Amino acid sequence: MRIAFTAPMKPLDDPVPSGDRTMGRLIVKALEAAGHEVETATRFRAWRATGGVDVQKEVERAALAEAEHMAGAWRSRGYRPDLFLTYHLYHKAPDWIGPAIAAEFGIPYVVVEASRAPKRRTGEWAHGFAAADAALARADMVAALHRADRQCLADVVPPHRLAVLAPFIDAAPFLRAERKPRHTGEPLRLLAIGMMREGAKLASYRVLAEALDRLPASLRFTLTIAGDGPGRAEVEALLSRHPVTFTGTLAPEDIPALCAAHDIFVWPAIREAFGLVFLEAQAAGLAIVGGDTFGVPDIVAHGRTGLLSAEGDAAAFAANLAALLSHPERAAAMGAAARDHIGADHDLASGAGRLDALLSRALRNFAGRATASPQ
């Protein structure tokens, strides 16, 4: 199938790394692994940091002009995709292009990773909210990446057009990363990975620091933190009482070996959609101590591959971490289960299969719409 792809939140070649960019690239890779031909239809970015009707209407005008230009260019070279797929749609990044192109060429329209915040129906984001809702109404299939988003989308997307697409990674580099053994008597090796910037990331570091401060002095550990940013001085100060090594920002190819040299991945996950790093750490054989936030419980099996605590609850986070630090054999068993879990349910092949099924449902829904009698 020929698939036209766009990512209004952030183009896939954006120079700033993020989980959003990574997931978008993984979706394209999985579609290609499933045998589809994927073309990036446009790099147009609808996302804006600030709202307001005037700002959003200007983005809409530019988006529709881009759609018109695309349609003309496609016709001039005789190109017609079989389906248009938009990755990551919400009020700050509406999609005007996909619905317009799908209508122009008479093809199915699919949205992967959509979220909806009803409180944005009014206020500075009202125009973008309405545009996102209009795209959802036009879509032949909508996929949320976790159950919490699905619940919000269910108000406007009927069940036959709504699914949860479990997130996935290219697990191969992590599954084949050779585990670095911990010698008897050595403290358990903790790992955290996260940018150091104001907002949810620094909030997670604050909860992590408070949790570590709560641990009994008898529990020994080392902590490695990969990441950097304008908040690094604050993070260093928060954790100054503990044995911490800061690596700075690492290249993606260095992450599998880093994970494989540790025992437990620790991250409070404040406002985390799901966190690809939870998948990566599990694939490398790490037990998880994390926050029970949004989609995290969809990818971390509480009690089997890790222990989750309520978002922001430093005391509960500390108790879970203490439970594993006190019983290294339990942490090792969870790490082994985590590798199996990712290999079976969240690798690239799994993602390709689920995406293929999603597209098949979209084609059926599109055909059903086309043959339905006018209301």
CSV table of C-alpha atoms in Angstrom, one decimal:
chain,number,residue,atom,x,y,z
A,1,MET,CA,0.0,0.0,0.0
A,2,ARG,CA,1.2,3.5,-0.8
A,3,ILE,CA,0.9,5.6,2.3
A,4,ALA,CA,1.3,9.4,2.5
A,5,PHE,CA,2.6,10.4,6.0
A,6,THR,CA,2.8,13.6,7.9
A,7,ALA,CA,3.5,14.6,11.5
A,8,PRO,CA,2.0,18.1,12.3
A,9,MET,CA,3.4,18.0,15.8
A,10,LYS,CA,7.0,17.7,14.7
A,11,PRO,CA,8.6,16.6,11.4
A,12,LEU,CA,10.6,13.4,11.5
A,13,ASP,CA,13.8,15.2,10.5
A,14,ASP,CA,13.5,17.9,13.1
A,15,PRO,CA,16.9,18.4,14.7
A,16,VAL,CA,15.6,18.4,18.3
A,17,PRO,CA,15.4,14.8,19.7
A,18,SER,CA,12.3,13.8,21.5
A,19,GLY,CA,10.1,10.8,22.2
A,20,ASP,CA,7.6,12.1,19.7
A,21,ARG,CA,10.1,12.2,16.9
A,22,THR,CA,11.4,8.8,17.8
A,23,MET,CA,7.9,7.3,17.8
A,24,GLY,CA,7.1,8.9,14.4
A,25,ARG,CA,10.2,7.4,12.9
A,26,LEU,CA,9.3,4.0,14.4
A,27,ILE,CA,5.9,4.1,12.9
A,28,VAL,CA,7.4,4.7,9.4
A,29,LYS,CA,9.9,1.9,10.0
A,30,ALA,CA,7.2,-0.5,11.1
A,31,LEU,CA,5.0,0.3,8.1
A,32,GLU,CA,7.9,-0.3,5.7
A,33,ALA,CA,8.7,-3.6,7.6
A,34,ALA,CA,5.1,-4.6,6.9
A,35,GLY,CA,5.7,-4.1,3.2
A,36,HIS,CA,4.1,-0.6,2.7
A,37,GLU,CA,5.6,2.2,0.7
A,38,VAL,CA,5.7,5.3,2.8
A,39,GLU,CA,6.2,8.8,1.5
A,40,THR,CA,6.5,11.9,3.7
A,41,ALA,CA,3.8,14.0,2.2
A,42,THR,CA,4.9,17.3,3.8
A,43,ARG,CA,7.1,18.7,6.6
A,44,PHE,CA,4.4,21.3,7.4
A,45,ARG,CA,4.3,21.8,11.2
A,46,ALA,CA,1.0,22.9,12.6
A,47,TRP,CA,2.2,23.0,16.2
A,48,ARG,CA,2.4,26.3,17.9
A,49,ALA,CA,3.6,27.1,21.5
A,50,THR,CA,0.9,29.8,21.9
A,51,GLY,CA,-2.8,29.8,21.0
A,52,GLY,CA,-5.3,32.4,20.0
A,53,VAL,CA,-7.8,32.3,17.1
A,54,ASP,CA,-5.7,34.6,14.9
A,55,VAL,CA,-2.7,32.4,15.3
A,56,GLN,CA,-4.6,29.2,14.6
A,57,LYS,CA,-6.5,30.7,11.6
A,58,GLU,CA,-3.2,31.7,10.1
A,59,VAL,CA,-1.8,28.2,10.5
A,60,GLU,CA,-5.0,26.8,8.9
A,61,ARG,CA,-4.6,29.1,5.9
A,62,ALA,CA,-1.0,28.0,5.5
A,63,ALA,CA,-2.0,24.3,5.9
A,64,LEU,CA,-4.7,24.5,3.3
A,65,ALA,CA,-2.4,26.2,0.9
A,66,GLU,CA,0.2,23.5,1.4
A,67,ALA,CA,-2.5,20.8,0.8
A,68,GLU,CA,-3.4,22.5,-2.5
A,69,HIS,CA,0.2,22.7,-3.5
A,70,MET,CA,0.7,19.0,-2.7
A,71,ALA,CA,-2.3,17.9,-4.7
A,72,GLY,CA,-1.1,19.8,-7.7
A,73,ALA,CA,2.4,18.3,-7.4
A,74,TRP,CA,1.0,14.8,-7.0
A,75,ARG,CA,-1.2,15.1,-10.1
A,76,SER,CA,1.7,16.5,-12.1
A,77,ARG,CA,3.8,13.3,-11.4
A,78,GLY,CA,0.8,10.9,-11.5
A,79,TYR,CA,1.0,10.0,-7.9
A,80,ARG,CA,-2.0,8.9,-5.9
A,81,PRO,CA,-1.5,7.4,-2.4
A,82,ASP,CA,-3.8,4.6,-1.2
A,83,LEU,CA,-4.1,6.1,2.3
A,84,PHE,CA,-3.2,9.3,4.2
A,85,LEU,CA,-1.7,8.8,7.7
A,86,THR,CA,-1.2,11.6,10.2
A,87,TYR,CA,0.9,11.0,13.3
A,88,HIS,CA,0.1,12.9,16.6
A,89,LEU,CA,-2.9,15.1,16.4
A,90,TYR,CA,-4.2,17.4,19.2
A,91,HIS,CA,-5.4,20.9,19.8
A,92,LYS,CA,-1.9,22.4,19.6
A,93,ALA,CA,-1.1,20.5,16.4
A,94,PRO,CA,-4.4,20.1,14.4
A,95,ASP,CA,-4.4,18.5,11.0
A,96,TRP,CA,-6.0,20.4,8.1
A,97,ILE,CA,-3.9,18.8,5.4
A,98,GLY,CA,-4.8,15.1,5.9
A,99,PRO,CA,-8.6,15.6,5.7
A,100,ALA,CA,-8.3,17.9,2.7
A,101,ILE,CA,-6.0,15.5,0.8
A,102,ALA,CA,-8.1,12.5,1.7
A,103,ALA,CA,-11.3,14.3,0.4
A,104,GLU,CA,-9.5,15.5,-2.8
A,105,PHE,CA,-8.2,12.1,-3.8
A,106,GLY,CA,-11.0,9.9,-2.3
A,107,ILE,CA,-8.7,7.9,0.0
A,108,PRO,CA,-8.9,6.7,3.6
A,109,TYR,CA,-7.6,8.9,6.4
A,110,VAL,CA,-5.9,7.5,9.5
A,111,VAL,CA,-4.7,9.2,12.7
A,112,VAL,CA,-2.2,7.5,14.9
A,113,GLU,CA,-1.6,9.0,18.4
A,114,ALA,CA,-4.5,11.3,19.0
A,115,SER,CA,-5.3,12.9,22.3
A,116,ARG,CA,-8.2,15.2,23.4
A,117,ALA,CA,-8.5,17.6,26.3
A,118,PRO,CA,-12.2,18.8,26.5
A,119,LYS,CA,-11.2,21.8,28.7
A,120,ARG,CA,-9.5,23.2,25.5
A,121,ARG,CA,-13.0,23.5,23.8
A,122,THR,CA,-13.0,27.1,24.9
A,123,GLY,CA,-10.2,29.6,25.4
A,124,GLU,CA,-7.1,30.3,23.4
A,125,TRP,CA,-7.0,26.9,21.9
A,126,ALA,CA,-10.7,26.6,20.9
A,127,HIS,CA,-10.0,26.9,17.2
A,128,GLY,CA,-7.3,24.2,17.2
A,129,PHE,CA,-9.5,22.0,19.4
A,130,ALA,CA,-12.4,22.3,16.9
A,131,ALA,CA,-10.0,21.5,14.0
A,132,ALA,CA,-8.6,18.5,15.7
A,133,ASP,CA,-12.2,17.3,16.4
A,134,ALA,CA,-13.1,17.8,12.8
A,135,ALA,CA,-10.1,15.6,11.7
A,136,LEU,CA,-11.2,12.9,14.2
A,137,ALA,CA,-14.7,12.9,12.7
A,138,ARG,CA,-13.3,12.5,9.2
A,139,ALA,CA,-10.8,9.8,10.1
A,140,ASP,CA,-11.6,6.2,9.1
A,141,MET,CA,-9.5,4.9,12.0
A,142,VAL,CA,-8.0,6.7,15.1
A,143,ALA,CA,-5.4,5.1,17.3
A,144,ALA,CA,-4.5,6.2,20.8
A,145,LEU,CA,-1.2,5.0,22.3
A,146,HIS,CA,-2.6,4.3,25.7
A,147,ARG,CA,-6.0,3.6,27.4
A,148,ALA,CA,-6.2,7.0,29.1
A,149,ASP,CA,-6.2,8.8,25.7
A,150,ARG,CA,-8.7,6.3,24.3
A,151,GLN,CA,-11.1,7.2,27.1
A,152,CYS,CA,-11.0,10.8,26.1
A,153,LEU,CA,-11.4,10.1,22.4
A,154,ALA,CA,-14.3,7.8,23.0
A,155,ASP,CA,-16.6,10.8,23.4
A,156,VAL,CA,-16.2,11.8,19.8
A,157,VAL,CA,-14.9,8.7,18.0
A,158,PRO,CA,-17.2,5.6,17.7
A,159,PRO,CA,-15.8,2.2,18.9
A,160,HIS,CA,-15.5,0.8,15.4
A,161,ARG,CA,-13.2,3.6,14.4
A,162,LEU,CA,-11.1,3.7,17.6
A,163,ALA,CA,-8.3,1.5,18.8
A,164,VAL,CA,-5.3,1.5,21.1
A,165,LEU,CA,-2.0,0.9,19.3
A,166,ALA,CA,0.5,-0.3,22.0
A,167,PRO,CA,3.8,1.6,21.6
A,168,PHE,CA,6.8,-0.3,20.3
A,169,ILE,CA,10.5,0.0,19.7
A,170,ASP,CA,13.2,-1.5,17.5
A,171,ALA,CA,14.1,-3.8,20.4
A,172,ALA,CA,16.9,-5.6,18.6
A,173,PRO,CA,19.8,-3.4,19.8
A,174,PHE,CA,18.6,-3.7,23.4
A,175,LEU,CA,17.8,-7.4,23.3
A,176,ARG,CA,21.2,-8.3,22.0
A,177,ALA,CA,23.1,-5.9,24.3
A,178,GLU,CA,25.3,-8.0,26.5
A,179,ARG,CA,24.4,-7.7,30.2
A,180,LYS,CA,27.2,-6.4,32.3
A,181,PRO,CA,27.2,-8.7,35.4
A,182,ARG,CA,27.0,-7.2,38.9
A,183,HIS,CA,29.6,-8.8,41.2
A,184,THR,CA,28.5,-10.2,44.5
A,185,GLY,CA,28.4,-7.6,47.2
A,186,GLU,CA,28.3,-4.7,44.7
A,187,PRO,CA,25.4,-2.2,45.2
A,188,LEU,CA,22.5,-2.4,42.7
A,189,ARG,CA,23.0,-0.1,39.7
A,190,LEU,CA,20.2,2.4,39.1
A,191,LEU,CA,19.7,4.3,35.8
A,192,ALA,CA,17.6,7.3,34.9
A,193,ILE,CA,17.4,8.9,31.5
A,194,GLY,CA,15.7,12.2,30.9
A,195,MET,CA,16.2,15.8,29.7
A,196,MET,CA,16.8,18.4,32.4
A,197,ARG,CA,14.4,21.1,31.6
A,198,GLU,CA,11.6,23.0,33.5
A,199,GLY,CA,8.2,21.4,33.6
A,200,ALA,CA,7.5,17.7,33.9
A,201,LYS,CA,11.1,16.6,33.5
A,202,LEU,CA,12.5,18.6,36.4
A,203,ALA,CA,9.4,17.6,38.4
A,204,SER,CA,10.3,14.0,37.9
A,205,TYR,CA,13.9,14.6,39.1
A,206,ARG,CA,12.5,16.3,42.2
A,207,VAL,CA,10.4,13.3,43.0
A,208,LEU,CA,13.3,11.0,42.4
A,209,ALA,CA,15.6,13.0,44.7
A,210,GLU,CA,13.0,13.0,47.4
A,211,ALA,CA,12.5,9.3,47.1
A,212,LEU,CA,16.2,8.6,47.3
A,213,ASP,CA,16.4,10.8,50.4
A,214,ARG,CA,13.8,8.6,52.0
A,215,LEU,CA,15.7,5.4,51.6
A,216,PRO,CA,17.2,3.8,54.6
A,217,ALA,CA,21.0,4.4,54.9
A,218,SER,CA,21.6,0.7,54.9
A,219,LEU,CA,20.4,0.3,51.3
A,220,ARG,CA,23.4,0.7,49.0
A,221,PHE,CA,23.1,1.7,45.3
A,222,THR,CA,24.7,3.7,42.6
A,223,LEU,CA,22.8,6.0,40.2
A,224,THR,CA,23.7,6.9,36.6
A,225,ILE,CA,21.8,9.8,34.9
A,226,ALA,CA,21.9,10.3,31.2
A,227,GLY,CA,20.6,13.6,29.9
A,228,ASP,CA,21.3,17.3,30.1
A,229,GLY,CA,19.7,20.6,29.8
A,230,PRO,CA,19.3,24.0,31.4
A,231,GLY,CA,18.1,22.4,34.7
A,232,ARG,CA,21.3,20.4,35.2
A,233,ALA,CA,22.6,22.5,38.1
A,234,GLU,CA,19.3,22.0,39.9
A,235,VAL,CA,19.4,18.2,39.3
A,236,GLU,CA,23.0,18.0,40.5
A,237,ALA,CA,22.1,19.9,43.7
A,238,LEU,CA,19.0,17.8,44.3
A,239,LEU,CA,21.1,14.6,44.2
A,240,SER,CA,24.3,15.8,45.8
A,241,ARG,CA,23.8,13.5,48.8
A,242,HIS,CA,23.9,10.4,46.6
A,243,PRO,CA,26.4,8.4,44.6
A,244,VAL,CA,25.5,9.8,41.1
A,245,THR,CA,27.3,9.7,37.8
A,246,PHE,CA,26.2,12.2,35.1
A,247,THR,CA,26.9,11.1,31.5
A,248,GLY,CA,25.4,14.1,29.8
A,249,THR,CA,23.5,13.5,26.6
A,250,LEU,CA,24.4,10.3,24.8
A,251,ALA,CA,23.9,9.2,21.2
A,252,PRO,CA,21.0,6.8,20.6
A,253,GLU,CA,23.4,4.1,19.6
A,254,ASP,CA,25.1,4.3,23.1
A,255,ILE,CA,21.9,3.7,25.1
A,256,PRO,CA,21.6,-0.1,24.7
A,257,ALA,CA,25.0,-0.7,26.3
A,258,LEU,CA,24.3,1.9,29.0
A,259,CYS,CA,21.1,0.1,29.9
A,260,ALA,CA,22.7,-3.3,29.9
A,261,ALA,CA,25.2,-2.1,32.5
A,262,HIS,CA,22.5,-1.4,35.1
A,263,ASP,CA,19.9,-3.3,37.1
A,264,ILE,CA,16.9,-1.0,37.7
A,265,PHE,CA,15.5,1.8,35.7
A,266,VAL,CA,14.1,4.6,37.9
A,267,TRP,CA,11.8,7.3,36.6
A,268,PRO,CA,8.8,9.0,38.3
A,269,ALA,CA,7.2,9.8,34.9
A,270,ILE,CA,5.5,13.0,35.9
A,271,ARG,CA,3.0,13.8,33.1
A,272,GLU,CA,4.6,11.1,30.9
A,273,ALA,CA,2.5,9.9,28.0
A,274,PHE,CA,4.1,6.5,28.1
A,275,GLY,CA,7.9,6.9,27.8
A,276,LEU,CA,9.8,5.0,25.1
A,277,VAL,CA,12.7,4.8,27.6
A,278,PHE,CA,10.6,2.4,29.7
A,279,LEU,CA,10.4,0.0,26.7
A,280,GLU,CA,14.1,0.4,26.0
A,281,ALA,CA,15.2,-0.3,29.6
A,282,GLN,CA,13.0,-3.4,29.8
A,283,ALA,CA,14.3,-4.7,26.5
A,284,ALA,CA,17.8,-4.4,28.0
A,285,GLY,CA,16.8,-6.5,31.0
A,286,LEU,CA,16.2,-3.8,33.6
A,287,ALA,CA,13.5,-4.0,36.3
A,288,ILE,CA,11.4,-0.8,36.5
A,289,VAL,CA,10.6,1.5,39.4
A,290,GLY,CA,8.3,4.1,37.9
A,291,GLY,CA,5.3,6.4,38.1
A,292,ASP,CA,1.9,5.0,37.4
A,293,THR,CA,1.2,7.7,34.8
A,294,PHE,CA,-1.1,7.7,31.7
A,295,GLY,CA,0.3,5.0,29.4
A,296,VAL,CA,3.1,3.7,31.7
A,297,PRO,CA,1.0,0.9,33.1
A,298,ASP,CA,0.2,-0.2,29.6
A,299,ILE,CA,3.8,-1.1,28.9
A,300,VAL,CA,5.2,-1.9,32.4
A,301,ALA,CA,3.6,-5.0,34.0
A,302,HIS,CA,3.3,-4.0,37.6
A,303,GLY,CA,4.5,-6.8,39.9
A,304,ARG,CA,6.1,-8.7,37.0
A,305,THR,CA,8.5,-6.4,35.1
A,306,GLY,CA,8.5,-3.6,37.6
A,307,LEU,CA,6.8,-1.7,40.4
A,308,LEU,CA,4.7,1.4,39.8
A,309,SER,CA,3.5,4.0,42.3
A,310,ALA,CA,1.0,6.9,42.0
A,311,GLU,CA,2.2,9.9,40.1
A,312,GLY,CA,4.2,12.2,42.3
A,313,ASP,CA,4.1,10.0,45.4
A,314,ALA,CA,7.8,10.1,46.5
A,315,ALA,CA,7.1,7.9,49.6
A,316,ALA,CA,5.5,5.1,47.6
A,317,PHE,CA,8.2,5.4,45.0
A,318,ALA,CA,10.9,5.0,47.7
A,319,ALA,CA,9.0,2.0,49.1
A,320,ASN,CA,9.0,0.3,45.8
A,321,LEU,CA,12.7,1.0,45.2
A,322,ALA,CA,13.5,-0.2,48.7
A,323,ALA,CA,11.7,-3.4,48.0
A,324,LEU,CA,14.0,-4.2,45.1
A,325,LEU,CA,17.2,-2.9,46.6
A,326,SER,CA,16.5,-5.2,49.6
A,327,HIS,CA,16.0,-8.2,47.3
A,328,PRO,CA,18.4,-8.1,44.3
A,329,GLU,CA,17.2,-11.5,43.2
A,330,ARG,CA,13.7,-10.0,42.7
A,331,ALA,CA,15.1,-7.2,40.6
A,332,ALA,CA,17.0,-9.7,38.5
A,333,ALA,CA,13.9,-11.8,38.0
A,334,MET,CA,11.9,-8.7,36.9
A,335,GLY,CA,14.6,-7.7,34.5
A,336,ALA,CA,14.5,-11.1,32.8
A,337,ALA,CA,10.7,-10.9,32.6
A,338,ALA,CA,11.0,-7.5,31.2
A,339,ARG,CA,13.2,-8.6,28.3
A,340,ASP,CA,10.7,-11.4,27.5
A,341,HIS,CA,7.8,-8.9,27.7
A,342,ILE,CA,9.3,-6.5,25.2
A,343,GLY,CA,10.4,-9.2,22.8
A,344,ALA,CA,7.0,-10.7,22.8
A,345,ASP,CA,4.7,-7.6,22.8
A,346,HIS,CA,6.5,-4.4,22.0
A,347,ASP,CA,9.2,-4.9,19.4
A,348,LEU,CA,9.1,-3.7,15.8
A,349,ALA,CA,7.5,-6.9,14.4
A,350,SER,CA,4.6,-6.5,16.9
A,351,GLY,CA,4.2,-2.9,15.9
A,352,ALA,CA,4.2,-3.7,12.2
A,353,GLY,CA,1.5,-6.3,12.7
A,354,ARG,CA,-0.7,-4.0,14.8
A,355,LEU,CA,-0.3,-1.2,12.3
A,356,ASP,CA,-1.2,-3.5,9.4
A,357,ALA,CA,-4.4,-4.5,11.3
A,358,LEU,CA,-5.2,-0.9,12.0
A,359,LEU,CA,-4.9,0.0,8.3
A,360,SER,CA,-7.1,-3.0,7.3
A,361,ARG,CA,-9.8,-1.7,9.6
A,362,ALA,CA,-9.5,1.7,8.1
A,363,LEU,CA,-10.0,0.4,4.6
A,364,ARG,CA,-13.1,-1.5,5.7
A,365,ASN,CA,-14.5,1.6,7.4
A,366,PHE,CA,-13.7,3.7,4.4
A,367,ALA,CA,-15.5,1.2,2.1
A,368,GLY,CA,-18.4,1.2,4.5
A,369,ARG,CA,-18.7,5.0,4.4
A,370,ALA,CA,-18.5,5.0,0.6
A,371,THR,CA,-21.4,2.5,0.2
A,372,ALA,CA,-23.6,3.8,3.0
A,373,SER,CA,-26.8,5.4,2.0
A,374,PRO,CA,-27.2,9.2,2.5
A,375,GLN,CA,-28.8,10.1,5.8
